[in-house]
Amino acid sequence: MSPGAEAQNEEAERLRPLFDAQLRFAEALSASTARPLADTCLEFTNLHRRFGLGRVGQGEASPQWARFADGLARCASQAERLDWTVAFFAAAPVQESATQRFGCFSYELAGEGDIVRIHFSSRDGDDVSPLAQAKVDRRLADLRAMFADIRDRHPGARTVRGGSWLYNLEAYRRLFPTAYAASVFTPERVRLDGTSSWGQLLDFRGSVKPAARQALLDALPTLDPAAPWTAFPLRALGAEAPIEAFHETYGC
Ligand SMILES: CC(C)(COP(=O)(O)OP(=O)(O)OC[C@H]1O[C@@H](n2cnc3c(N)ncnc32)[C@H](O)[C@@H]1OP(=O)(O)O)[C@@H](O)C(=O)NCCC(=O)NCCS
């Protein structure tokens, strides 16, 4: 087995409790809405992206997803569905995202190219949380580099918009301009096909947090199919501010 395939296998096993929670979440939604399990997995979990198949958005699922869905339909039990999901992830092509990273941060443009959406993932690869007080300067340097890049490459960018469970944490909010941190609001709807809610089930090493996972599972019996995001212990919040606030704060 190649080192890449071995690492992918290890990650698949590390993520097994996450995949289990995602399948149970989708199963609960299928039970209450009579929608096929593959559909609820596609809309309410981030499996499509976890498999490296990209963002679904308003578009069609990748053709590879149909293979996953077929396999899922053939499984006779929850245990088989979990094994199939873990195996499908393990066999997914290992691909580094093409997005440029600035330490733990990355961005993409939305709207007419005037909106910047920021993303955070744990990338330090050491034994200290990327949100630790001791790393605040490192994170600010990431953000300074990122906003300098945005200024150079996307002069039409006007507004920064975020959406994540992370805005519940002072350890995250303190990295941003006051106006942005103060803008945090509860959105009406939350998409569940990305990391903005599911990310709270992971720690900075990429392992599943047992307490957060259990809290989500405990909420499944009362899951509201019209607002399934409310079952997560922390609700994904939105934030928005003009881009000038970022250039001023980071001096770039
Ligand atoms: C963000 C991430 C690195 C945090 O990892 P972690 O192992 O929980 O890190 P820590 O334990 O050091 O937590 C950082 C801070 O958040 C707090 N925190 C973390 N989870 C929390 C929770 N569920 N409730 C309340 N506080 C929480 C911690 O107490 C700590 O704050 P402190 O420094 O003031 O004590 C990790 O969850 C992750 O990588 N998630 C996936 C990426 C993601 O969610 N991205 C968002 C995409 S939109």
PDB file of C-alpha atoms and ligand atoms in Angstrom:
ATOM      1  CA  MET A   1       0.000   0.000   0.000  1.00  0.00           C
ATOM      2  CA  SER A   2       1.386   3.465  -0.918  1.00  0.00           C
ATOM      3  CA  PRO A   3       2.043   5.933   1.936  1.00  0.00           C
ATOM      4  CA  GLY A   4      -0.804   8.120   0.593  1.00  0.00           C
ATOM      5  CA  ALA A   5      -3.279   5.242   0.632  1.00  0.00           C
ATOM      6  CA  GLU A   6      -2.148   4.223   4.112  1.00  0.00           C
ATOM      7  CA  ALA A   7      -2.691   7.757   5.431  1.00  0.00           C
ATOM      8  CA  GLN A   8      -6.143   7.842   3.820  1.00  0.00           C
ATOM      9  CA  ASN A   9      -7.000   4.530   5.497  1.00  0.00           C
ATOM     10  CA  GLU A  10      -5.901   5.853   8.867  1.00  0.00           C
ATOM     11  CA  GLU A  11      -7.970   8.992   8.404  1.00  0.00           C
ATOM     12  CA  ALA A  12     -10.986   6.914   7.393  1.00  0.00           C
ATOM     13  CA  GLU A  13     -10.719   4.990  10.677  1.00  0.00           C
ATOM     14  CA  ARG A  14     -10.159   8.179  12.677  1.00  0.00           C
ATOM     15  CA  LEU A  15     -13.294   9.658  11.109  1.00  0.00           C
ATOM     16  CA  ARG A  16     -15.411   6.525  11.602  1.00  0.00           C
ATOM     17  CA  PRO A  17     -17.300   8.040  14.607  1.00  0.00           C
ATOM     18  CA  LEU A  18     -18.003  11.173  12.545  1.00  0.00           C
ATOM     19  CA  PHE A  19     -19.319   9.138   9.604  1.00  0.00           C
ATOM     20  CA  ASP A  20     -21.422   7.140  12.063  1.00  0.00           C
ATOM     21  CA  ALA A  21     -22.962  10.348  13.459  1.00  0.00           C
ATOM     22  CA  GLN A  22     -23.551  11.679   9.946  1.00  0.00           C
ATOM     23  CA  LEU A  23     -25.297   8.484   8.831  1.00  0.00           C
ATOM     24  CA  ARG A  24     -27.480   8.429  11.956  1.00  0.00           C
ATOM     25  CA  PHE A  25     -28.347  12.088  11.439  1.00  0.00           C
ATOM     26  CA  ALA A  26     -29.328  11.418   7.803  1.00  0.00           C
ATOM     27  CA  GLU A  27     -31.216   8.254   8.821  1.00  0.00           C
ATOM     28  CA  ALA A  28     -33.256  10.248  11.353  1.00  0.00           C
ATOM     29  CA  LEU A  29     -34.133  12.768   8.638  1.00  0.00           C
ATOM     30  CA  SER A  30     -35.049  10.020   6.179  1.00  0.00           C
ATOM     31  CA  ALA A  31     -37.301   8.436   8.802  1.00  0.00           C
ATOM     32  CA  SER A  32     -39.172  11.687   9.427  1.00  0.00           C
ATOM     33  CA  THR A  33     -39.375  12.912   5.812  1.00  0.00           C
ATOM     34  CA  ALA A  34     -39.577   9.611   3.854  1.00  0.00           C
ATOM     35  CA  ARG A  35     -36.719  10.849   1.644  1.00  0.00           C
ATOM     36  CA  PRO A  36     -34.139   8.291   0.469  1.00  0.00           C
ATOM     37  CA  LEU A  37     -31.068   8.031   2.690  1.00  0.00           C
ATOM     38  CA  ALA A  38     -28.680   9.005  -0.129  1.00  0.00           C
ATOM     39  CA  ASP A  39     -30.620  12.282  -0.561  1.00  0.00           C
ATOM     40  CA  THR A  40     -30.507  13.206   3.109  1.00  0.00           C
ATOM     41  CA  CYS A  41     -26.802  12.262   3.205  1.00  0.00           C
ATOM     42  CA  LEU A  42     -26.201  14.579   0.251  1.00  0.00           C
ATOM     43  CA  GLU A  43     -28.079  17.562   1.681  1.00  0.00           C
ATOM     44  CA  PHE A  44     -27.475  17.246   5.403  1.00  0.00           C
ATOM     45  CA  THR A  45     -23.966  15.805   5.736  1.00  0.00           C
ATOM     46  CA  ASN A  46     -20.664  16.833   4.171  1.00  0.00           C
ATOM     47  CA  LEU A  47     -19.911  13.335   2.854  1.00  0.00           C
ATOM     48  CA  HIS A  48     -19.925  14.536  -0.782  1.00  0.00           C
ATOM     49  CA  ARG A  49     -17.130  16.970   0.038  1.00  0.00           C
ATOM     50  CA  ARG A  50     -15.376  14.559   2.369  1.00  0.00           C
ATOM     51  CA  PHE A  51     -15.177  12.110  -0.536  1.00  0.00           C
ATOM     52  CA  GLY A  52     -13.388  14.817  -2.539  1.00  0.00           C
ATOM     53  CA  LEU A  53     -16.377  15.254  -4.880  1.00  0.00           C
ATOM     54  CA  GLY A  54     -16.628  19.009  -4.397  1.00  0.00           C
ATOM     55  CA  ARG A  55     -19.383  21.334  -3.355  1.00  0.00           C
ATOM     56  CA  VAL A  56     -22.889  20.328  -4.346  1.00  0.00           C
ATOM     57  CA  GLY A  57     -24.510  23.766  -4.031  1.00  0.00           C
ATOM     58  CA  GLN A  58     -27.438  24.123  -6.395  1.00  0.00           C
ATOM     59  CA  GLY A  59     -25.766  21.783  -8.889  1.00  0.00           C
ATOM     60  CA  GLU A  60     -25.877  18.062  -9.485  1.00  0.00           C
ATOM     61  CA  ALA A  61     -24.096  15.526  -7.327  1.00  0.00           C
ATOM     62  CA  SER A  62     -20.939  14.095  -8.857  1.00  0.00           C
ATOM     63  CA  PRO A  63     -21.405  10.834 -10.871  1.00  0.00           C
ATOM     64  CA  GLN A  64     -19.233   9.155  -8.217  1.00  0.00           C
ATOM     65  CA  TRP A  65     -21.922   9.928  -5.661  1.00  0.00           C
ATOM     66  CA  ALA A  66     -24.335   7.610  -7.516  1.00  0.00           C
ATOM     67  CA  ARG A  67     -21.888   4.753  -6.864  1.00  0.00           C
ATOM     68  CA  PHE A  68     -21.864   5.615  -3.154  1.00  0.00           C
ATOM     69  CA  ALA A  69     -25.676   5.850  -3.126  1.00  0.00           C
ATOM     70  CA  ASP A  70     -26.048   2.456  -4.867  1.00  0.00           C
ATOM     71  CA  GLY A  71     -23.769   0.823  -2.322  1.00  0.00           C
ATOM     72  CA  LEU A  72     -25.643   2.465   0.539  1.00  0.00           C
ATOM     73  CA  ALA A  73     -28.960   1.142  -0.778  1.00  0.00           C
ATOM     74  CA  ARG A  74     -27.522  -2.391  -0.927  1.00  0.00           C
ATOM     75  CA  CYS A  75     -26.480  -2.380   2.755  1.00  0.00           C
ATOM     76  CA  ALA A  76     -28.737  -4.355   5.067  1.00  0.00           C
ATOM     77  CA  SER A  77     -27.846  -2.730   8.389  1.00  0.00           C
ATOM     78  CA  GLN A  78     -26.469   0.395  10.017  1.00  0.00           C
ATOM     79  CA  ALA A  79     -23.148  -1.388  10.598  1.00  0.00           C
ATOM     80  CA  GLU A  80     -22.871  -2.263   6.901  1.00  0.00           C
ATOM     81  CA  ARG A  81     -23.697   1.305   5.873  1.00  0.00           C
ATOM     82  CA  LEU A  82     -20.965   2.613   8.159  1.00  0.00           C
ATOM     83  CA  ASP A  83     -18.394   0.118   6.814  1.00  0.00           C
ATOM     84  CA  TRP A  84     -19.346   1.065   3.243  1.00  0.00           C
ATOM     85  CA  THR A  85     -18.961   4.800   4.009  1.00  0.00           C
ATOM     86  CA  VAL A  86     -15.580   4.316   5.693  1.00  0.00           C
ATOM     87  CA  ALA A  87     -14.387   2.143   2.783  1.00  0.00           C
ATOM     88  CA  PHE A  88     -15.659   4.639   0.187  1.00  0.00           C
ATOM     89  CA  PHE A  89     -13.758   7.443   1.920  1.00  0.00           C
ATOM     90  CA  ALA A  90     -10.609   5.309   2.213  1.00  0.00           C
ATOM     91  CA  ALA A  91     -10.705   4.603  -1.533  1.00  0.00           C
ATOM     92  CA  ALA A  92     -11.412   8.221  -2.534  1.00  0.00           C
ATOM     93  CA  PRO A  93      -8.563   9.795  -4.494  1.00  0.00           C
ATOM     94  CA  VAL A  94      -6.236  11.696  -2.164  1.00  0.00           C
ATOM     95  CA  GLN A  95      -6.360  15.267  -3.370  1.00  0.00           C
ATOM     96  CA  GLU A  96      -4.944  18.463  -1.969  1.00  0.00           C
ATOM     97  CA  SER A  97      -7.400  21.284  -2.434  1.00  0.00           C
ATOM     98  CA  ALA A  98      -6.371  23.757  -5.134  1.00  0.00           C
ATOM     99  CA  THR A  99      -7.343  26.643  -2.843  1.00  0.00           C
ATOM    100  CA  GLN A 100      -4.411  28.732  -1.658  1.00  0.00           C
ATOM    101  CA  ARG A 101      -3.954  28.596   2.105  1.00  0.00           C
ATOM    102  CA  PHE A 102      -2.651  31.199   4.496  1.00  0.00           C
ATOM    103  CA  GLY A 103      -1.766  29.044   7.488  1.00  0.00           C
ATOM    104  CA  CYS A 104      -5.131  27.904   8.848  1.00  0.00           C
ATOM    105  CA  PHE A 105      -7.158  30.320   6.707  1.00  0.00           C
ATOM    106  CA  SER A 106      -8.331  30.313   3.120  1.00  0.00           C
ATOM    107  CA  TYR A 107     -10.920  32.303   1.208  1.00  0.00           C
ATOM    108  CA  GLU A 108     -13.158  32.249  -1.803  1.00  0.00           C
ATOM    109  CA  LEU A 109     -15.028  34.968  -3.628  1.00  0.00           C
ATOM    110  CA  ALA A 110     -18.797  34.974  -3.819  1.00  0.00           C
ATOM    111  CA  GLY A 111     -21.542  37.219  -5.156  1.00  0.00           C
ATOM    112  CA  GLU A 112     -20.214  39.254  -8.075  1.00  0.00           C
ATOM    113  CA  GLY A 113     -16.684  38.877  -6.768  1.00  0.00           C
ATOM    114  CA  ASP A 114     -17.389  41.519  -4.123  1.00  0.00           C
ATOM    115  CA  ILE A 115     -17.909  39.129  -1.200  1.00  0.00           C
ATOM    116  CA  VAL A 116     -15.075  37.293   0.539  1.00  0.00           C
ATOM    117  CA  ARG A 117     -15.957  34.111   2.370  1.00  0.00           C
ATOM    118  CA  ILE A 118     -13.360  32.975   4.883  1.00  0.00           C
ATOM    119  CA  HIS A 119     -12.631  29.410   5.936  1.00  0.00           C
ATOM    120  CA  PHE A 120     -10.645  27.939   8.817  1.00  0.00           C
ATOM    121  CA  SER A 121      -9.059  24.532   9.178  1.00  0.00           C
ATOM    122  CA  SER A 122      -6.532  23.137  11.628  1.00  0.00           C
ATOM    123  CA  ARG A 123      -3.189  23.075   9.783  1.00  0.00           C
ATOM    124  CA  ASP A 124      -0.366  23.664  12.259  1.00  0.00           C
ATOM    125  CA  GLY A 125       0.454  19.973  12.564  1.00  0.00           C
ATOM    126  CA  ASP A 126       1.795  20.295  16.108  1.00  0.00           C
ATOM    127  CA  ASP A 127       0.501  19.590  19.601  1.00  0.00           C
ATOM    128  CA  VAL A 128      -1.082  22.943  20.355  1.00  0.00           C
ATOM    129  CA  SER A 129      -4.538  24.098  19.258  1.00  0.00           C
ATOM    130  CA  PRO A 130      -4.369  26.664  16.430  1.00  0.00           C
ATOM    131  CA  LEU A 131      -6.759  28.807  18.490  1.00  0.00           C
ATOM    132  CA  ALA A 132      -4.552  28.850  21.609  1.00  0.00           C
ATOM    133  CA  GLN A 133      -3.642  32.234  23.128  1.00  0.00           C
ATOM    134  CA  ALA A 134       0.020  31.448  22.446  1.00  0.00           C
ATOM    135  CA  LYS A 135      -0.751  31.293  18.725  1.00  0.00           C
ATOM    136  CA  VAL A 136      -2.754  34.482  18.344  1.00  0.00           C
ATOM    137  CA  ASP A 137       0.182  36.258  16.647  1.00  0.00           C
ATOM    138  CA  ARG A 138       0.599  33.379  14.233  1.00  0.00           C
ATOM    139  CA  ARG A 139      -3.092  33.503  13.290  1.00  0.00           C
ATOM    140  CA  LEU A 140      -2.978  37.288  12.874  1.00  0.00           C
ATOM    141  CA  ALA A 141       0.005  36.815  10.528  1.00  0.00           C
ATOM    142  CA  ASP A 142      -2.084  34.310   8.505  1.00  0.00           C
ATOM    143  CA  LEU A 143      -4.888  36.854   8.242  1.00  0.00           C
ATOM    144  CA  ARG A 144      -2.529  39.719   7.366  1.00  0.00           C
ATOM    145  CA  ALA A 145      -1.048  37.672   4.507  1.00  0.00           C
ATOM    146  CA  MET A 146      -4.493  36.619   3.334  1.00  0.00           C
ATOM    147  CA  PHE A 147      -5.977  40.111   3.281  1.00  0.00           C
ATOM    148  CA  ALA A 148      -2.876  41.506   1.531  1.00  0.00           C
ATOM    149  CA  ASP A 149      -3.410  38.818  -1.128  1.00  0.00           C
ATOM    150  CA  ILE A 150      -7.080  39.717  -1.449  1.00  0.00           C
ATOM    151  CA  ARG A 151      -6.228  43.381  -1.860  1.00  0.00           C
ATOM    152  CA  ASP A 152      -3.677  42.606  -4.599  1.00  0.00           C
ATOM    153  CA  ARG A 153      -5.727  40.089  -6.508  1.00  0.00           C
ATOM    154  CA  HIS A 154      -9.333  41.103  -5.909  1.00  0.00           C
ATOM    155  CA  PRO A 155      -9.653  44.872  -5.697  1.00  0.00           C
ATOM    156  CA  GLY A 156     -13.422  44.522  -6.220  1.00  0.00           C
ATOM    157  CA  ALA A 157     -13.875  42.738  -2.870  1.00  0.00           C
ATOM    158  CA  ARG A 158     -16.042  44.849  -0.560  1.00  0.00           C
ATOM    159  CA  THR A 159     -17.550  42.685   2.159  1.00  0.00           C
ATOM    160  CA  VAL A 160     -16.292  39.822   4.308  1.00  0.00           C
ATOM    161  CA  ARG A 161     -18.845  37.206   5.238  1.00  0.00           C
ATOM    162  CA  GLY A 162     -18.401  34.167   7.476  1.00  0.00           C
ATOM    163  CA  GLY A 163     -20.679  31.395   8.670  1.00  0.00           C
ATOM    164  CA  SER A 164     -19.494  28.892  11.243  1.00  0.00           C
ATOM    165  CA  TRP A 165     -19.915  27.346  14.670  1.00  0.00           C
ATOM    166  CA  LEU A 166     -16.525  28.946  15.398  1.00  0.00           C
ATOM    167  CA  TYR A 167     -18.144  32.373  15.912  1.00  0.00           C
ATOM    168  CA  ASN A 168     -19.447  31.038  19.228  1.00  0.00           C
ATOM    169  CA  LEU A 169     -15.841  30.939  20.496  1.00  0.00           C
ATOM    170  CA  GLU A 170     -14.058  33.982  21.898  1.00  0.00           C
ATOM    171  CA  ALA A 171     -10.805  32.203  20.953  1.00  0.00           C
ATOM    172  CA  TYR A 172     -11.871  32.636  17.305  1.00  0.00           C
ATOM    173  CA  ARG A 173     -13.694  35.982  17.444  1.00  0.00           C
ATOM    174  CA  ARG A 174     -10.664  37.693  19.011  1.00  0.00           C
ATOM    175  CA  LEU A 175      -8.735  37.223  15.748  1.00  0.00           C
ATOM    176  CA  PHE A 176     -11.023  39.591  13.830  1.00  0.00           C
ATOM    177  CA  PRO A 177     -11.808  43.311  13.629  1.00  0.00           C
ATOM    178  CA  THR A 178     -14.153  44.532  16.367  1.00  0.00           C
ATOM    179  CA  ALA A 179     -16.888  45.423  13.850  1.00  0.00           C
ATOM    180  CA  TYR A 180     -16.830  41.897  12.420  1.00  0.00           C
ATOM    181  CA  ALA A 181     -16.797  40.162  15.828  1.00  0.00           C
ATOM    182  CA  ALA A 182     -19.630  42.431  16.986  1.00  0.00           C
ATOM    183  CA  SER A 183     -21.720  41.629  13.896  1.00  0.00           C
ATOM    184  CA  VAL A 184     -22.220  37.967  14.815  1.00  0.00           C
ATOM    185  CA  PHE A 185     -25.829  36.942  14.191  1.00  0.00           C
ATOM    186  CA  THR A 186     -28.036  33.849  14.159  1.00  0.00           C
ATOM    187  CA  PRO A 187     -28.932  33.026  10.557  1.00  0.00           C
ATOM    188  CA  GLU A 188     -32.387  31.801   9.666  1.00  0.00           C
ATOM    189  CA  ARG A 189     -31.103  28.745   7.802  1.00  0.00           C
ATOM    190  CA  VAL A 190     -27.833  26.817   7.992  1.00  0.00           C
ATOM    191  CA  ARG A 191     -26.498  24.563   5.244  1.00  0.00           C
ATOM    192  CA  LEU A 192     -25.246  21.223   6.534  1.00  0.00           C
ATOM    193  CA  ASP A 193     -23.324  20.028   3.453  1.00  0.00           C
ATOM    194  CA  GLY A 194     -20.095  21.723   4.595  1.00  0.00           C
ATOM    195  CA  THR A 195     -18.076  22.139   7.781  1.00  0.00           C
ATOM    196  CA  SER A 196     -19.835  25.128   9.355  1.00  0.00           C
ATOM    197  CA  SER A 197     -21.715  22.889  11.839  1.00  0.00           C
ATOM    198  CA  TRP A 198     -20.018  19.485  11.418  1.00  0.00           C
ATOM    199  CA  GLY A 199     -16.601  21.006  12.248  1.00  0.00           C
ATOM    200  CA  GLN A 200     -17.532  21.196  15.939  1.00  0.00           C
ATOM    201  CA  LEU A 201     -17.388  17.393  16.146  1.00  0.00           C
ATOM    202  CA  LEU A 202     -13.619  17.496  15.459  1.00  0.00           C
ATOM    203  CA  ASP A 203     -10.700  18.560  17.614  1.00  0.00           C
ATOM    204  CA  PHE A 204      -7.616  20.291  16.268  1.00  0.00           C
ATOM    205  CA  ARG A 205      -5.905  16.955  15.568  1.00  0.00           C
ATOM    206  CA  GLY A 206      -8.801  15.907  13.343  1.00  0.00           C
ATOM    207  CA  SER A 207     -10.158  13.348  15.824  1.00  0.00           C
ATOM    208  CA  VAL A 208     -13.816  13.164  16.769  1.00  0.00           C
ATOM    209  CA  LYS A 209     -14.811  14.885  20.035  1.00  0.00           C
ATOM    210  CA  PRO A 210     -16.862  12.282  21.937  1.00  0.00           C
ATOM    211  CA  ALA A 211     -18.936  14.780  23.954  1.00  0.00           C
ATOM    212  CA  ALA A 212     -19.964  16.905  20.956  1.00  0.00           C
ATOM    213  CA  ARG A 213     -20.793  13.779  18.964  1.00  0.00           C
ATOM    214  CA  GLN A 214     -22.870  12.354  21.812  1.00  0.00           C
ATOM    215  CA  ALA A 215     -24.731  15.640  22.299  1.00  0.00           C
ATOM    216  CA  LEU A 216     -25.743  15.552  18.630  1.00  0.00           C
ATOM    217  CA  LEU A 217     -26.841  11.905  18.842  1.00  0.00           C
ATOM    218  CA  ASP A 218     -28.854  12.655  22.008  1.00  0.00           C
ATOM    219  CA  ALA A 219     -30.752  15.347  20.071  1.00  0.00           C
ATOM    220  CA  LEU A 220     -31.783  12.998  17.241  1.00  0.00           C
ATOM    221  CA  PRO A 221     -35.045  11.765  18.812  1.00  0.00           C
ATOM    222  CA  THR A 222     -36.324  15.364  18.798  1.00  0.00           C
ATOM    223  CA  LEU A 223     -34.719  16.384  15.492  1.00  0.00           C
ATOM    224  CA  ASP A 224     -36.763  19.046  13.686  1.00  0.00           C
ATOM    225  CA  PRO A 225     -36.705  18.169   9.960  1.00  0.00           C
ATOM    226  CA  ALA A 226     -37.532  21.806   9.121  1.00  0.00           C
ATOM    227  CA  ALA A 227     -34.498  23.074  11.064  1.00  0.00           C
ATOM    228  CA  PRO A 228     -32.092  20.134  11.526  1.00  0.00           C
ATOM    229  CA  TRP A 229     -29.142  22.447  12.253  1.00  0.00           C
ATOM    230  CA  THR A 230     -30.697  23.226  15.646  1.00  0.00           C
ATOM    231  CA  ALA A 231     -29.726  19.709  16.795  1.00  0.00           C
ATOM    232  CA  PHE A 232     -26.026  20.665  16.968  1.00  0.00           C
ATOM    233  CA  PRO A 233     -24.686  21.699  20.382  1.00  0.00           C
ATOM    234  CA  LEU A 234     -23.401  24.957  18.877  1.00  0.00           C
ATOM    235  CA  ARG A 235     -25.366  26.658  16.153  1.00  0.00           C
ATOM    236  CA  ALA A 236     -23.462  28.005  13.155  1.00  0.00           C
ATOM    237  CA  LEU A 237     -23.493  31.812  13.316  1.00  0.00           C
ATOM    238  CA  GLY A 238     -22.966  34.434  10.638  1.00  0.00           C
ATOM    239  CA  ALA A 239     -20.680  37.482  10.643  1.00  0.00           C
ATOM    240  CA  GLU A 240     -20.197  40.306   8.164  1.00  0.00           C
ATOM    241  CA  ALA A 241     -18.226  43.553   7.898  1.00  0.00           C
ATOM    242  CA  PRO A 242     -16.749  45.837   5.211  1.00  0.00           C
ATOM    243  CA  ILE A 243     -13.327  44.722   4.014  1.00  0.00           C
ATOM    244  CA  GLU A 244     -11.740  48.053   5.062  1.00  0.00           C
ATOM    245  CA  ALA A 245     -12.115  46.994   8.702  1.00  0.00           C
ATOM    246  CA  PHE A 246      -9.816  44.034   7.973  1.00  0.00           C
ATOM    247  CA  HIS A 247      -7.191  46.069   6.128  1.00  0.00           C
ATOM    248  CA  GLU A 248      -7.161  48.569   9.017  1.00  0.00           C
ATOM    249  CA  THR A 249      -6.929  45.922  11.757  1.00  0.00           C
ATOM    250  CA  TYR A 250      -4.174  43.905  10.082  1.00  0.00           C
ATOM    251  CA  GLY A 251      -2.330  46.904   8.647  1.00  0.00           C
ATOM    252  CA  CYS A 252      -2.258  45.552   5.116  1.00  0.00           C
TER     253      CYS A 252
HETATM  254  C1  LIG B   1     -11.522  24.671  15.347  1.00  0.00           C
HETATM  255  C2  LIG B   1     -10.745  23.528  15.975  1.00  0.00           C
HETATM  256  C3  LIG B   1      -9.284  23.641  15.566  1.00  0.00           C
HETATM  257  C4  LIG B   1     -10.878  23.624  17.496  1.00  0.00           C
HETATM  258  O1  LIG B   1     -10.187  22.509  17.976  1.00  0.00           O
HETATM  259  P1  LIG B   1     -10.166  22.131  19.521  1.00  0.00           P
HETATM  260  O2  LIG B   1      -9.393  20.881  19.649  1.00  0.00           O
HETATM  261  O3  LIG B   1     -11.553  22.194  20.041  1.00  0.00           O
HETATM  262  O4  LIG B   1      -9.288  23.292  20.100  1.00  0.00           O
HETATM  263  P2  LIG B   1      -9.318  23.793  21.565  1.00  0.00           P
HETATM  264  O5  LIG B   1      -9.751  22.714  22.492  1.00  0.00           O
HETATM  265  O6  LIG B   1      -8.016  24.440  21.867  1.00  0.00           O
HETATM  266  O7  LIG B   1     -10.431  24.904  21.479  1.00  0.00           O
HETATM  267  C5  LIG B   1     -10.139  26.228  21.135  1.00  0.00           C
HETATM  268  C6  LIG B   1     -11.013  27.113  21.989  1.00  0.00           C
HETATM  269  O8  LIG B   1     -12.366  26.878  21.685  1.00  0.00           O
HETATM  270  C7  LIG B   1     -13.073  26.446  22.855  1.00  0.00           C
HETATM  271  N1  LIG B   1     -14.001  25.404  22.433  1.00  0.00           N
HETATM  272  C8  LIG B   1     -13.746  24.402  21.559  1.00  0.00           C
HETATM  273  N2  LIG B   1     -14.859  23.656  21.398  1.00  0.00           N
HETATM  274  C9  LIG B   1     -15.812  24.223  22.168  1.00  0.00           C
HETATM  275  C10 LIG B   1     -17.165  23.932  22.420  1.00  0.00           C
HETATM  276  N3  LIG B   1     -17.772  22.896  21.834  1.00  0.00           N
HETATM  277  N4  LIG B   1     -17.844  24.701  23.274  1.00  0.00           N
HETATM  278  C11 LIG B   1     -17.251  25.760  23.862  1.00  0.00           C
HETATM  279  N5  LIG B   1     -15.966  26.094  23.667  1.00  0.00           N
HETATM  280  C12 LIG B   1     -15.269  25.333  22.837  1.00  0.00           C
HETATM  281  C13 LIG B   1     -12.016  25.925  23.775  1.00  0.00           C
HETATM  282  O9  LIG B   1     -12.407  26.006  25.130  1.00  0.00           O
HETATM  283  C14 LIG B   1     -10.871  26.873  23.474  1.00  0.00           C
HETATM  284  O10 LIG B   1     -11.110  28.129  24.072  1.00  0.00           O
HETATM  285  P3  LIG B   1     -10.062  28.721  25.150  1.00  0.00           P
HETATM  286  O11 LIG B   1      -8.733  28.782  24.448  1.00  0.00           O
HETATM  287  O12 LIG B   1     -10.637  30.049  25.487  1.00  0.00           O
HETATM  288  O13 LIG B   1     -10.107  27.718  26.266  1.00  0.00           O
HETATM  289  C15 LIG B   1     -11.330  22.149  15.530  1.00  0.00           C
HETATM  290  O14 LIG B   1     -12.634  22.043  16.015  1.00  0.00           O
HETATM  291  C16 LIG B   1     -11.339  21.942  14.032  1.00  0.00           C
HETATM  292  O15 LIG B   1     -10.297  21.869  13.390  1.00  0.00           O
HETATM  293  N6  LIG B   1     -12.548  21.807  13.448  1.00  0.00           N
HETATM  294  C17 LIG B   1     -12.701  21.583  12.016  1.00  0.00           C
HETATM  295  C18 LIG B   1     -12.543  22.876  11.272  1.00  0.00           C
HETATM  296  C19 LIG B   1     -13.766  23.751  11.380  1.00  0.00           C
HETATM  297  O16 LIG B   1     -14.684  23.531  12.138  1.00  0.00           O
HETATM  298  N7  LIG B   1     -13.756  24.792  10.579  1.00  0.00           N
HETATM  299  C20 LIG B   1     -14.863  25.673  10.449  1.00  0.00           C
HETATM  300  C21 LIG B   1     -15.275  25.654   9.054  1.00  0.00           C
HETATM  301  S1  LIG B   1     -16.498  26.874   8.704  1.00  0.00           S
END
